[in-house]
Short mmCIF file of C-alpha atoms in Angstrom, two decimals:
data_model
loop_
_atom_site.label_atom_id
_atom_site.label_comp_id
_atom_site.label_asym_id
_atom_site.label_seq_id
_atom_site.Cartn_x
_atom_site.Cartn_y
_atom_site.Cartn_z
CA UNK A 551 -0.19 5.03 16.72
CA UNK A 552 -0.65 2.13 19.09
CA UNK A 553 -4.00 0.91 17.79
CA UNK A 554 -4.16 -2.30 15.84
CA UNK A 555 -3.74 -1.92 12.08
CA UNK A 556 -6.72 -3.24 10.10
CA UNK A 557 -5.37 -2.70 6.61
CA UNK A 558 -1.70 -3.21 5.92
CA UNK A 559 -0.56 -2.71 2.34
CA UNK A 560 3.09 -3.27 1.52
CA UNK A 561 4.59 -2.34 -1.84
CA UNK A 562 1.48 -3.08 -3.88
CA UNK A 563 1.64 -2.99 -7.68
CA UNK A 564 -1.39 -3.37 -9.93
CA UNK A 565 -1.51 -3.63 -13.70
CA UNK A 566 -4.38 -3.44 -16.17
CA UNK A 567 -2.73 -5.05 -19.18
CA UNK A 568 0.35 -2.90 -19.84
CA UNK A 569 -0.95 0.01 -17.82
CA UNK A 570 0.41 0.25 -14.30
CA UNK A 571 -2.46 1.49 -12.14
CA UNK A 572 -0.70 1.24 -8.77
CA UNK A 573 3.00 1.52 -8.08
CA UNK A 574 4.67 0.59 -4.82
CA UNK A 575 1.76 1.48 -2.55
CA UNK A 576 2.39 1.09 1.18
CA UNK A 577 -0.29 2.21 3.59
CA UNK A 578 -1.61 1.29 7.03
CA UNK A 579 -5.10 1.95 8.30
CA UNK A 580 -5.63 1.49 12.04
CA UNK A 581 -8.71 0.63 13.99
CA UNK A 582 -10.94 3.68 14.33
CA UNK A 583 -8.84 5.73 11.91
CA UNK A 584 -10.47 7.79 9.16
CA UNK A 585 -8.38 7.95 6.03
CA UNK A 586 -9.34 10.17 3.13
CA UNK A 587 -7.70 9.44 -0.20
CA UNK A 588 -7.67 12.23 -2.77
CA UNK A 589 -5.92 13.03 -5.98
CA UNK A 590 -6.63 13.78 -9.63
CA UNK A 591 -8.74 11.41 -11.76
CA UNK A 592 -6.90 8.34 -12.93
CA UNK A 593 -4.49 8.48 -10.01
CA UNK A 594 -5.46 4.98 -8.83
CA UNK A 595 -7.56 5.95 -5.79
CA UNK A 596 -10.52 3.77 -6.74
CA UNK A 597 -8.32 0.89 -7.79
CA UNK A 598 -6.57 0.97 -4.43
CA UNK A 599 -9.76 1.01 -2.39
CA UNK A 600 -11.20 -1.79 -4.54
CA UNK A 601 -8.13 -3.88 -3.72
CA UNK A 602 -9.00 -3.54 -0.03
CA UNK A 603 -12.01 -5.83 -0.39
CA UNK A 604 -10.72 -7.98 -3.21
CA UNK A 605 -12.77 -6.48 -6.06
CA UNK A 606 -9.39 -5.99 -7.72
CA UNK A 607 -6.39 -8.20 -7.11
CA UNK A 608 -2.97 -6.63 -6.69
CA UNK A 609 -0.18 -8.12 -8.78
CA UNK A 610 2.78 -7.62 -6.45
CA UNK A 611 3.39 -6.81 -2.83
CA UNK A 612 1.30 -7.95 0.12
CA UNK A 613 -2.06 -6.79 1.40
CA UNK A 614 -3.50 -7.81 4.75
CA UNK A 615 -6.99 -6.78 5.69
CA UNK A 616 -8.33 -7.72 9.11
CA UNK A 617 -5.43 -10.20 9.50
CA UNK A 618 -6.37 -11.97 6.28
CA UNK A 619 -3.78 -12.11 3.51
CA UNK A 620 -5.46 -11.12 0.23
CA UNK A 621 -4.60 -12.64 -3.12
CA UNK A 622 -6.59 -13.70 -6.19
CA UNK A 623 -9.27 -16.27 -5.27
CA UNK A 624 -8.22 -16.33 -1.62
CA UNK A 625 -10.70 -18.67 0.08
CA UNK A 626 -11.21 -16.31 3.01
CA UNK A 627 -12.23 -13.47 0.75
CA UNK A 628 -15.95 -13.95 1.35
CA UNK A 629 -15.41 -13.91 5.08
CA UNK A 630 -13.38 -10.74 4.70
CA UNK A 631 -16.01 -8.98 2.61
CA UNK A 632 -18.57 -9.54 5.34
CA UNK A 633 -16.37 -7.47 7.64
CA UNK A 634 -15.52 -4.79 5.08
CA UNK A 635 -18.43 -2.64 3.90
CA UNK A 636 -18.27 -0.96 0.52
CA UNK A 637 -20.19 2.01 -0.84
CA UNK A 638 -19.96 2.59 -4.58
CA UNK A 639 -20.09 5.74 -6.66
CA UNK A 640 -23.08 4.33 -8.58
CA UNK A 641 -24.90 3.12 -5.41
CA UNK A 642 -25.44 -0.34 -6.99
CA UNK A 643 -28.63 -1.01 -5.08
CA UNK A 644 -30.51 -4.14 -6.12
CA UNK A 645 -33.30 -2.70 -8.30
CA UNK A 646 -35.58 -5.76 -8.07
CA UNK A 647 -35.74 -5.66 -4.27
CA UNK A 648 -37.41 -3.19 -1.93
CA UNK A 649 -35.26 -0.94 0.22
CA UNK A 650 -35.81 -3.19 3.22
CA UNK A 651 -34.93 -6.30 1.20
CA UNK A 652 -31.79 -4.60 -0.08
CA UNK A 653 -30.73 -4.30 3.54
CA UNK A 654 -31.80 -7.73 4.75
CA UNK A 655 -30.62 -9.97 1.91
CA UNK A 656 -26.96 -9.89 2.97
CA UNK A 657 -27.54 -10.61 6.67
CA UNK A 658 -30.12 -13.31 5.83
CA UNK A 659 -28.31 -15.15 3.04
CA UNK A 660 -24.70 -14.57 4.04
CA UNK A 661 -24.85 -14.26 7.82
CA UNK A 662 -27.84 -16.63 8.12
CA UNK A 663 -29.79 -14.32 10.40
CA UNK A 664 -33.54 -14.81 10.72
CA UNK A 665 -35.80 -12.46 8.79
CA UNK A 666 -36.93 -10.89 12.05
CA UNK A 667 -33.41 -10.17 13.28
CA UNK A 668 -32.35 -8.89 9.86
CA UNK A 669 -35.34 -6.56 9.58
CA UNK A 670 -34.74 -5.21 13.06
CA UNK A 671 -31.15 -4.35 12.16
CA UNK A 672 -32.24 -2.95 8.81
CA UNK A 673 -34.83 -0.64 10.36
CA UNK A 674 -32.29 0.54 12.90
CA UNK A 675 -29.89 1.58 10.15
CA UNK A 676 -32.62 3.08 7.95
CA UNK A 677 -33.43 5.24 10.97
CA UNK A 678 -29.76 6.11 11.29
CA UNK A 679 -29.56 7.27 7.64
CA UNK A 680 -32.91 9.06 8.13
CA UNK A 681 -35.12 7.30 5.62
CA UNK A 682 -37.15 4.79 7.67
CA UNK A 683 -40.32 5.72 5.75
CA UNK A 684 -38.91 4.47 2.43
CA UNK A 685 -38.53 0.84 3.52
CA UNK A 686 -41.12 -0.60 1.16
CA UNK A 687 -40.20 1.38 -1.95
CA UNK A 688 -37.93 0.29 -4.77
CA UNK A 689 -34.57 1.97 -5.35
CA UNK A 690 -35.77 3.62 -8.58
CA UNK A 691 -38.41 5.54 -6.59
CA UNK A 692 -35.77 7.26 -4.46
CA UNK A 693 -33.56 10.26 -5.19
CA UNK A 694 -29.84 9.74 -5.72
CA UNK A 695 -29.00 11.01 -2.26
CA UNK A 696 -31.55 8.69 -0.69
CA UNK A 697 -30.23 5.75 -2.72
CA UNK A 698 -26.70 6.40 -1.57
CA UNK A 699 -27.86 6.57 2.05
CA UNK A 700 -29.61 3.23 1.55
CA UNK A 701 -26.36 1.85 0.13
CA UNK A 702 -24.54 3.01 3.27
CA UNK A 703 -27.20 1.38 5.44
CA UNK A 704 -26.93 -1.81 3.39
CA UNK A 705 -23.22 -2.01 4.08
CA UNK A 706 -23.73 -1.22 7.77
CA UNK A 707 -26.29 -4.02 8.14
CA UNK A 708 -23.44 -6.49 7.76
CA UNK A 709 -21.93 -4.92 10.91
CA UNK A 710 -18.59 -4.33 9.18
CA UNK A 711 -15.38 -3.39 10.97
CA UNK A 712 -14.20 -1.13 8.15
CA UNK A 713 -16.19 0.94 5.69
CA UNK A 714 -14.82 1.75 2.24
CA UNK A 715 -16.32 4.64 0.26
CA UNK A 716 -15.46 4.87 -3.44
CA UNK A 717 -16.36 8.44 -4.47
CA UNK A 718 -19.73 8.22 -2.72
CA UNK A 719 -20.93 11.66 -3.79
CA UNK A 720 -19.43 11.97 -7.27
CA UNK A 721 -22.57 10.98 -9.15
CA UNK A 722 -24.96 13.00 -7.01
CA UNK A 723 -26.64 16.28 -7.84
CA UNK A 724 -25.03 19.06 -5.79
CA UNK A 725 -28.04 19.57 -3.52
CA UNK A 726 -27.91 15.93 -2.44
CA UNK A 727 -24.25 15.74 -1.54
CA UNK A 728 -24.80 17.30 1.87
CA UNK A 729 -27.28 14.72 3.10
CA UNK A 730 -24.91 11.87 2.26
CA UNK A 731 -21.90 13.60 3.82
CA UNK A 732 -23.92 14.29 6.98
CA UNK A 733 -24.60 10.59 7.34
CA UNK A 734 -20.91 9.85 6.81
CA UNK A 735 -19.84 12.40 9.38
CA UNK A 736 -22.21 10.84 11.92
CA UNK A 737 -20.81 7.44 11.08
CA UNK A 738 -17.30 8.75 11.68
CA UNK A 739 -18.40 10.01 15.09
CA UNK A 740 -19.40 6.47 16.09
CA UNK A 741 -15.75 5.47 15.77
CA UNK A 742 -16.09 3.44 12.58
CA UNK A 743 -12.87 2.80 10.69
CA UNK A 744 -13.31 4.48 7.32
CA UNK A 745 -11.39 4.75 4.08
CA UNK A 746 -12.95 7.37 1.82
CA UNK A 747 -12.02 8.26 -1.73
CA UNK A 748 -13.51 11.69 -2.34
CA UNK A 749 -13.04 15.18 -3.70
CA UNK A 750 -15.10 16.70 -0.87
CA UNK A 751 -12.37 18.55 0.94
CA UNK A 752 -14.75 20.10 3.46
CA UNK A 753 -15.73 16.63 4.57
CA UNK A 754 -12.07 15.56 4.65
CA UNK A 755 -11.13 18.48 6.85
CA UNK A 756 -13.95 17.62 9.23
CA UNK A 757 -13.43 13.89 9.70
CA UNK A 758 -10.05 12.79 8.38
CA UNK A 759 -7.30 11.63 10.73
CA UNK A 760 -5.02 11.07 7.79
CA UNK A 761 -4.96 12.52 4.29
CA UNK A 762 -3.49 10.44 1.49
CA UNK A 763 -2.67 12.19 -1.76
CA UNK A 764 -2.17 10.03 -4.83
CA UNK A 765 -1.01 10.78 -8.32
CA UNK A 766 -0.30 8.50 -11.27
CA UNK A 767 -0.69 5.35 -9.22
CA UNK A 768 1.67 6.44 -6.46
CA UNK A 769 1.15 7.79 -2.98
CA UNK A 770 2.72 11.23 -3.05
CA UNK A 771 1.92 12.38 0.44
CA UNK A 772 0.49 11.10 3.71
CA UNK A 773 -0.18 13.85 6.23
CA UNK A 774 -2.56 14.79 9.00
CA UNK A 775 -5.24 17.16 7.64
CA UNK A 776 -3.90 20.20 9.53
CA UNK A 777 -0.63 19.94 7.67
CA UNK A 778 -2.13 18.78 4.39
CA UNK A 779 -4.57 21.64 3.97
CA UNK A 780 -2.39 24.46 5.26
CA UNK A 781 1.09 23.45 4.35
CA UNK A 782 1.30 20.38 2.13
CA UNK A 783 4.74 18.84 1.91
CA UNK A 784 4.62 18.11 -1.80
CA UNK A 785 4.36 20.72 -4.49
CA UNK A 786 2.03 18.45 -6.43
CA UNK A 787 -0.47 18.28 -3.56
CA UNK A 788 -0.28 22.07 -3.18
CA UNK A 789 -1.13 22.50 -6.87
CA UNK A 790 -4.00 20.02 -6.60
CA UNK A 791 -5.44 21.81 -3.58
CA UNK A 792 -5.14 25.17 -5.29
CA UNK A 793 -6.99 23.82 -8.28
CA UNK A 794 -9.91 22.34 -6.41
CA UNK A 795 -10.18 24.90 -3.64
CA UNK A 796 -10.01 28.10 -5.65
CA UNK A 797 -13.66 27.86 -6.66
CA UNK B 1210 -53.92 21.50 -38.48
CA UNK B 1211 -54.75 17.89 -39.18
CA UNK B 1212 -57.15 18.68 -42.02
CA UNK B 1213 -54.46 20.61 -43.84
CA UNK B 1214 -52.04 17.64 -43.92
CA UNK B 1215 -51.64 16.29 -47.44
CA UNK B 1216 -53.30 12.98 -48.26
CA UNK B 1217 -50.34 10.63 -48.61
CA UNK B 1218 -50.34 7.00 -49.63
CA UNK B 1219 -49.08 6.07 -46.15
CA UNK B 1220 -51.98 7.83 -44.46
CA UNK B 1221 -54.53 6.12 -46.70
CA UNK B 1222 -52.99 2.69 -46.07
CA UNK B 1223 -52.93 3.24 -42.30
CA UNK B 1224 -56.60 4.04 -42.23
CA UNK B 1225 -58.44 1.27 -40.35
CA UNK B 1226 -61.26 0.50 -42.85
CA UNK B 1227 -58.75 0.48 -45.70
CA UNK B 1228 -56.50 -1.88 -43.71
CA UNK B 1229 -59.30 -4.29 -42.90
CA UNK B 1230 -60.50 -4.16 -46.50
CA UNK B 1231 -57.02 -4.94 -47.84
CA UNK B 1232 -56.67 -7.79 -45.38
CA UNK B 1233 -59.99 -9.31 -46.47
CA UNK B 1234 -59.03 -8.96 -50.14
CA UNK B 1235 -55.72 -10.78 -49.56
CA UNK B 1236 -57.34 -13.59 -47.58
CA UNK B 1237 -60.07 -13.82 -50.24
CA UNK B 1238 -57.52 -14.16 -53.03
CA UNK B 1239 -55.70 -16.96 -51.18
CA UNK B 1240 -58.94 -18.86 -50.54
CA UNK B 1241 -60.07 -18.30 -54.10
CA UNK B 1242 -56.78 -19.56 -55.55
CA UNK B 1243 -56.87 -22.66 -53.36
CA UNK B 1244 -60.48 -23.30 -54.21
CA UNK B 1245 -60.24 -22.82 -57.97
CA UNK B 1246 -56.98 -24.76 -58.04
CA UNK B 1247 -58.66 -27.65 -56.29
CA UNK B 1248 -61.65 -27.41 -58.61
CA UNK B 1249 -59.41 -27.62 -61.64
CA UNK B 1250 -57.77 -30.73 -60.22
CA UNK B 1251 -61.25 -32.11 -59.73
CA UNK B 1252 -60.57 -32.27 -55.99
CA UNK B 1253 -63.49 -33.66 -53.98
CA UNK B 1254 -63.86 -31.45 -50.88
CA UNK B 1255 -65.08 -33.36 -47.82
CA UNK B 1256 -65.01 -30.75 -45.04
CA UNK B 1257 -68.01 -32.49 -43.41
CA UNK B 1258 -65.64 -35.39 -42.57
CA UNK B 1259 -63.28 -33.21 -40.54
CA UNK B 1260 -65.18 -32.57 -37.27
CA UNK B 1261 -65.20 -36.21 -36.29
CA UNK B 1262 -61.41 -36.22 -36.28
CA UNK B 1263 -61.44 -33.33 -33.86
CA UNK B 1264 -64.16 -34.45 -31.47
CA UNK B 1265 -67.39 -36.46 -31.31
CA UNK B 1266 -70.33 -36.61 -28.97
CA UNK B 1267 -71.44 -40.07 -27.93
CA UNK B 1268 -73.66 -41.36 -25.15
CA UNK B 1269 -70.59 -41.05 -22.90
CA UNK B 1270 -70.39 -37.34 -23.71
CA UNK B 1271 -67.50 -35.43 -25.33
CA UNK B 1272 -64.90 -37.63 -27.00
CA UNK B 1273 -61.68 -36.01 -28.26
CA UNK B 1274 -60.82 -37.11 -31.78
CA UNK B 1275 -57.42 -38.04 -33.22
CA UNK B 1276 -56.46 -34.44 -33.91
CA UNK B 1277 -57.06 -33.36 -30.31
CA UNK B 1278 -55.06 -36.37 -29.11
CA UNK B 1279 -52.30 -35.31 -31.49
CA UNK B 1280 -52.49 -31.73 -30.24
CA UNK B 1281 -52.15 -32.92 -26.66
CA UNK B 1282 -49.15 -35.07 -27.63
CA UNK B 1283 -47.55 -32.04 -29.30
CA UNK B 1284 -48.12 -29.96 -26.17
CA UNK B 1285 -46.64 -32.64 -23.89
CA UNK B 1286 -43.71 -33.23 -26.26
CA UNK B 1287 -43.01 -29.49 -26.50
CA UNK B 1288 -43.30 -28.97 -22.76
CA UNK B 1289 -40.92 -31.84 -21.97
CA UNK B 1290 -38.45 -30.68 -24.63
CA UNK B 1291 -38.64 -27.08 -23.45
CA UNK B 1292 -38.00 -28.13 -19.85
CA UNK B 1293 -34.94 -30.11 -20.97
CA UNK B 1294 -33.79 -27.26 -23.24
CA UNK B 1295 -34.10 -24.75 -20.39
CA UNK B 1296 -32.05 -26.83 -17.97
CA UNK B 1297 -29.37 -27.59 -20.59
CA UNK B 1298 -29.42 -24.02 -21.85
CA UNK B 1299 -28.92 -22.55 -18.38
CA UNK B 1300 -26.09 -25.00 -17.73
CA UNK B 1301 -24.37 -24.11 -21.00
CA UNK B 1302 -24.82 -20.39 -20.41
CA UNK B 1303 -23.33 -20.65 -16.90
CA UNK B 1304 -20.43 -22.74 -18.21
CA UNK B 1305 -19.78 -20.19 -20.93
CA UNK B 1306 -19.83 -17.35 -18.40
CA UNK B 1307 -17.85 -19.28 -15.78
CA UNK B 1308 -14.57 -17.75 -16.86
CA UNK B 1309 -12.98 -21.23 -16.83
CA UNK B 1310 -11.10 -22.04 -20.01
CA UNK B 1311 -12.47 -25.59 -20.02
CA UNK B 1312 -16.04 -24.45 -19.30
CA UNK B 1313 -16.02 -21.85 -22.04
CA UNK B 1314 -14.43 -24.32 -24.46
CA UNK B 1315 -16.99 -27.05 -23.78
CA UNK B 1316 -19.87 -24.59 -24.09
CA UNK B 1317 -18.64 -23.11 -27.37
CA UNK B 1318 -17.94 -26.57 -28.81
CA UNK B 1319 -21.45 -27.71 -27.89
CA UNK B 1320 -23.05 -24.59 -29.34
CA UNK B 1321 -21.15 -24.74 -32.61
CA UNK B 1322 -21.90 -28.45 -33.02
CA UNK B 1323 -25.61 -28.12 -32.36
CA UNK B 1324 -26.10 -24.94 -34.34
CA UNK B 1325 -24.32 -26.17 -37.43
CA UNK B 1326 -26.04 -29.47 -38.12
CA UNK B 1327 -29.61 -29.66 -39.46
CA UNK B 1328 -32.34 -30.49 -36.98
CA UNK B 1329 -33.37 -33.48 -39.11
CA UNK B 1330 -29.86 -34.95 -39.00
CA UNK B 1331 -29.73 -34.43 -35.25
CA UNK B 1332 -33.02 -36.32 -34.98
CA UNK B 1333 -31.64 -39.22 -37.04
CA UNK B 1334 -28.50 -39.26 -34.87
CA UNK B 1335 -30.56 -39.58 -31.71
CA UNK B 1336 -33.06 -42.07 -33.13
CA UNK B 1337 -30.96 -44.34 -35.34
CA UNK B 1338 -27.56 -44.08 -33.64
CA UNK B 1339 -27.88 -43.19 -29.96
CA UNK B 1340 -31.30 -44.80 -29.61
CA UNK B 1341 -30.15 -48.38 -30.27
CA UNK B 1342 -26.87 -47.80 -28.40
CA UNK B 1343 -28.51 -46.58 -25.20
CA UNK B 1344 -31.79 -48.38 -25.73
CA UNK B 1345 -34.27 -45.51 -25.67
CA UNK B 1346 -37.50 -45.28 -27.64
CA UNK B 1347 -38.68 -42.83 -30.30
CA UNK B 1348 -40.46 -40.59 -27.77
CA UNK B 1349 -37.24 -40.16 -25.77
CA UNK B 1350 -35.27 -39.57 -28.97
CA UNK B 1351 -37.75 -36.86 -29.96
CA UNK B 1352 -37.56 -35.09 -26.59
CA UNK B 1353 -33.76 -35.30 -26.53
CA UNK B 1354 -33.44 -33.98 -30.09
CA UNK B 1355 -35.73 -31.01 -29.55
CA UNK B 1356 -34.33 -30.33 -26.08
CA UNK B 1357 -30.70 -30.39 -27.22
CA UNK B 1358 -31.36 -28.41 -30.40
CA UNK B 1359 -33.22 -25.64 -28.61
CA UNK B 1360 -30.88 -25.60 -25.63
CA UNK B 1361 -28.28 -24.00 -27.90
CA UNK B 1362 -30.62 -21.13 -28.73
CA UNK B 1363 -31.91 -20.84 -25.18
CA UNK B 1364 -28.41 -20.69 -23.72
CA UNK B 1365 -27.77 -17.60 -25.84
CA UNK B 1366 -30.95 -16.05 -24.45
CA UNK B 1367 -29.76 -16.77 -20.92
CA UNK B 1368 -26.30 -15.45 -21.65
CA UNK B 1369 -27.62 -12.22 -23.12
CA UNK B 1370 -30.00 -11.83 -20.18
CA UNK B 1371 -27.28 -12.39 -17.61
CA UNK B 1372 -24.87 -10.05 -19.40
CA UNK B 1373 -27.51 -7.34 -19.52
CA UNK B 1374 -27.34 -6.99 -15.72
CA UNK B 1375 -24.88 -4.24 -14.82
CA UNK B 1376 -21.42 -5.25 -13.58
CA UNK B 1377 -22.00 -3.15 -10.46
CA UNK B 1378 -24.63 -5.62 -9.32
CA UNK B 1379 -22.00 -8.38 -9.18
CA UNK B 1380 -19.71 -6.11 -7.22
CA UNK B 1381 -22.44 -5.08 -4.80
CA UNK B 1382 -23.36 -8.73 -4.22
CA UNK B 1383 -19.70 -9.65 -3.71
CA UNK B 1384 -19.14 -6.73 -1.37
CA UNK B 1385 -21.75 -8.03 1.06
CA UNK B 1386 -20.02 -11.40 1.05
CA UNK B 1387 -22.16 -13.32 -1.40
CA UNK B 1388 -20.67 -16.26 -3.28
CA UNK B 1389 -20.96 -16.38 -7.05
CA UNK B 1390 -23.81 -18.86 -6.72
CA UNK B 1391 -25.69 -16.68 -4.26
CA UNK B 1392 -25.16 -13.64 -6.46
CA UNK B 1393 -26.65 -15.54 -9.42
CA UNK B 1394 -29.59 -16.80 -7.42
CA UNK B 1395 -30.62 -13.74 -5.44
CA UNK B 1396 -29.31 -10.83 -7.49
CA UNK B 1397 -28.45 -11.57 -11.11
CA UNK B 1398 -30.99 -14.12 -12.36
CA UNK B 1399 -34.04 -12.39 -10.84
CA UNK B 1400 -33.01 -9.24 -12.70
CA UNK B 1401 -32.26 -10.98 -15.98
CA UNK B 1402 -35.64 -12.72 -16.06
CA UNK B 1403 -37.39 -9.73 -17.53
CA UNK B 1404 -34.87 -9.58 -20.35
CA UNK B 1405 -35.31 -13.30 -20.95
CA UNK B 1406 -39.08 -13.86 -20.78
CA UNK B 1407 -40.03 -12.42 -24.18
CA UNK B 1408 -37.35 -14.27 -26.20
CA UNK B 1409 -37.92 -17.46 -24.18
CA UNK B 1410 -41.57 -17.51 -25.12
CA UNK B 1411 -40.62 -16.82 -28.70
CA UNK B 1412 -38.47 -19.91 -28.40
CA UNK B 1413 -41.46 -21.95 -27.13
CA UNK B 1414 -43.36 -21.04 -30.28
CA UNK B 1415 -40.31 -21.93 -32.37
CA UNK B 1416 -40.02 -25.27 -30.56
CA UNK B 1417 -43.68 -26.14 -31.11
CA UNK B 1418 -43.25 -25.53 -34.80
CA UNK B 1419 -40.05 -27.53 -35.09
CA UNK B 1420 -41.63 -30.39 -33.09
CA UNK B 1421 -43.50 -31.30 -36.29
CA UNK B 1422 -40.25 -32.75 -37.61
CA UNK B 1423 -40.42 -35.74 -35.26
CA UNK B 1424 -43.29 -37.04 -37.42
CA UNK B 1425 -40.52 -38.55 -39.59
CA UNK B 1426 -39.80 -41.05 -36.82
CA UNK B 1427 -43.54 -41.59 -36.32
CA UNK B 1428 -43.89 -40.06 -32.87
CA UNK B 1429 -47.67 -39.75 -32.55
CA UNK B 1430 -47.96 -35.95 -32.40
CA UNK B 1431 -50.13 -33.56 -34.37
CA UNK B 1432 -48.33 -33.76 -37.72
CA UNK B 1433 -48.09 -37.56 -37.57
CA UNK B 1434 -51.79 -37.74 -36.80
CA UNK B 1435 -52.45 -35.62 -39.89
CA UNK B 1436 -50.35 -37.93 -42.05
CA UNK B 1437 -52.11 -41.00 -40.67
CA UNK B 1438 -55.58 -39.60 -41.34
CA UNK B 1439 -54.58 -38.67 -44.88
CA UNK B 1440 -53.21 -42.11 -45.61
CA UNK B 1441 -56.62 -43.51 -44.59
CA UNK B 1442 -58.83 -40.92 -46.31
CA UNK B 1443 -56.80 -39.08 -48.98
CA UNK B 1444 -58.28 -35.77 -47.75
CA UNK B 1445 -54.93 -34.00 -47.85
CA UNK B 1446 -56.28 -30.47 -48.52
CA UNK B 1447 -58.75 -30.46 -45.66
CA UNK B 1448 -56.45 -32.18 -43.17
CA UNK B 1449 -53.38 -30.00 -43.81
CA UNK B 1450 -55.51 -26.85 -43.62
CA UNK B 1451 -56.93 -28.14 -40.35
CA UNK B 1452 -53.54 -29.13 -38.89
CA UNK B 1453 -52.09 -25.74 -39.86
CA UNK B 1454 -55.04 -24.02 -38.20
CA UNK B 1455 -54.53 -26.04 -35.01
CA UNK B 1456 -50.82 -25.11 -34.85
CA UNK B 1457 -51.72 -21.50 -35.59
CA UNK B 1458 -54.33 -21.46 -32.81
CA UNK B 1459 -51.86 -22.95 -30.33
CA UNK B 1460 -49.04 -20.51 -31.13
CA UNK B 1461 -51.38 -17.50 -31.31
CA UNK B 1462 -52.74 -18.29 -27.85
CA UNK B 1463 -49.15 -18.44 -26.61
CA UNK B 1464 -48.27 -15.17 -28.31
CA UNK B 1465 -51.13 -13.40 -26.58
CA UNK B 1466 -49.91 -14.93 -23.33
CA UNK B 1467 -46.43 -13.56 -24.01
CA UNK B 1468 -47.70 -10.04 -24.61
CA UNK B 1469 -49.52 -10.20 -21.29
CA UNK B 1470 -46.41 -11.46 -19.50
CA UNK B 1471 -44.22 -8.84 -21.17
CA UNK B 1472 -46.49 -6.10 -19.86
CA UNK B 1473 -46.33 -7.73 -16.42
CA UNK B 1474 -42.52 -7.69 -16.43
CA UNK B 1475 -42.07 -4.28 -18.05
CA UNK B 1476 -42.54 -1.85 -15.13
CA UNK B 1477 -39.96 -3.54 -12.88
CA UNK B 1478 -37.09 -1.11 -13.18
#
C-alpha cells in the first residue's frame, strides 16, 4: 500500500497491574483504510483502540498517530485527539446539554469556532446521521440508536482524520443496530479512515479493507476480508468465526 | 379492600388529626414545663419588653432593633464565610482529585487537621494567635474560622459530586480534545451541581448555626446581641427563646428554599 500510514504501532505492550493486556502489537493503518478489529472478549481490542487516542498509555513499544509520537502526558495529545474521533460503546453523550450543544461544544471550546459556524457544521452532520429534528432534545429523550448516531456526529463535528469505534453497537437493542451500522457504512463510503472494534461481521464484510483478529492481547491474524471470512489462516480465527457465524 | 385492613398502631399514628393532636400535646407539654418551671423560680416574665429589641416605629418610620441588626450581621457573616468555604472547598477537592501525590497529600493533611480540632479551638487560633501575627480584626478572624472549618466539609461535598459523574464523561470530553480544565468547566462540574446543591444548602444551615460560636470573641452577631441584651436586662428566658426563634425562622426559610431548588434540579437527567 502506497498511501500514507496514519497509525503506526510497533511492538506495543500494555499492562494493567500484573495483567498483560497487549503483547507485542504491531499494526499500520493507512489513510482511507478501514480496519475492523475482532476477537473474543478480553482479547485487548478495546484497550488497543483506546491507545490510539491516548485514553490508555502503552507501556512499551512505539505508537505514532498522525505523525505524533504518543506517550503518557505527551503535550501534543490534545492536538491529536482533535484529529482522531472516538465513538464509545456507552455513547457518553453529555446529558446536561442538548443534542445540538453536544455537537457544538467541542468545535466552539476546543477549535474556537464561532457559535454560528459550529451550529452550521453540527446541523450538517445531524442531517448526515438522519436526526436533524432532534437538535433541541436532551440525550435521555433519544433511543439508544439515535444517541449513538449523535455520538458519531459529535465526533465528526471535529472534522477528524481518523474515526475510532469501540464496539459501537454492543449496548444497543438488536433493532437499533442497523441504523447505526448504516450510518457507519455511509461514512466509510466518504473515504474516512476508520478503525472499528466490533462483532458485526456483516458490517465487516461490507466495509473492511483489513481484518485484524486478536486473542489474549496478541494479534493472531491480519488478512483482507475475502481471505479472512472464507479461508482464515489461523485455526483460532476459524474457530471464532464458526462460533459467531453459526447462529 | 381498605376497610378490611386491620387497625394497626402505625395506621392510627399516621392519621392526620391524630398526628396534629400529638404534635400539639408535645408542644403544650414543653411550654407548660418551661412556664411552671419559671413560675417556681419566681421568674418575672417580661415578654412586652421584647418587641422593641426587634423593631420600633418612630416618627422616622420603621426602625430595626438590636436583634434585627444582629440577624443581619449573622447573615452577612454566614454569607462571607460560605463564599470563602466554597472557594477553599473547591480548591481542596480539585487538589485531592488532581492525581498529584503532593496535591492529594496537602489536601488530606488539611482535611484531617481541620476536621480533628474543635471549632472553638480553631476560632481561638485565628483570633488570639494568627490575628495578632497578621494584624486582622475579630470580624476577619470569625470569617476565616468559619470559612476554613466548613471548607473541609464542603470539599467532601464537591469531591463526592465530581466523582458521581461517570468516567465516560471524562473520556468523551478528552476525546474531543478538551483539556482537564475545560472538561471540569463545561462537562463535569455542570453535571455534578445537581448532586451538590442539596448537601451544600444543608451546609449553609449548618454554618449559620455554628456561626453563633463567634459570640465568644464578641463579634456583634445575633447570639452576641442576645447576650448583650441579657446583661442589660436579665431577661434570659425571653431573649434566648426569641434568639432561638429567629435562628429557626432563618434556617426554616432556607430549608424551604432548598426543597424548591432540589425540585428544580431533579428532572435534569
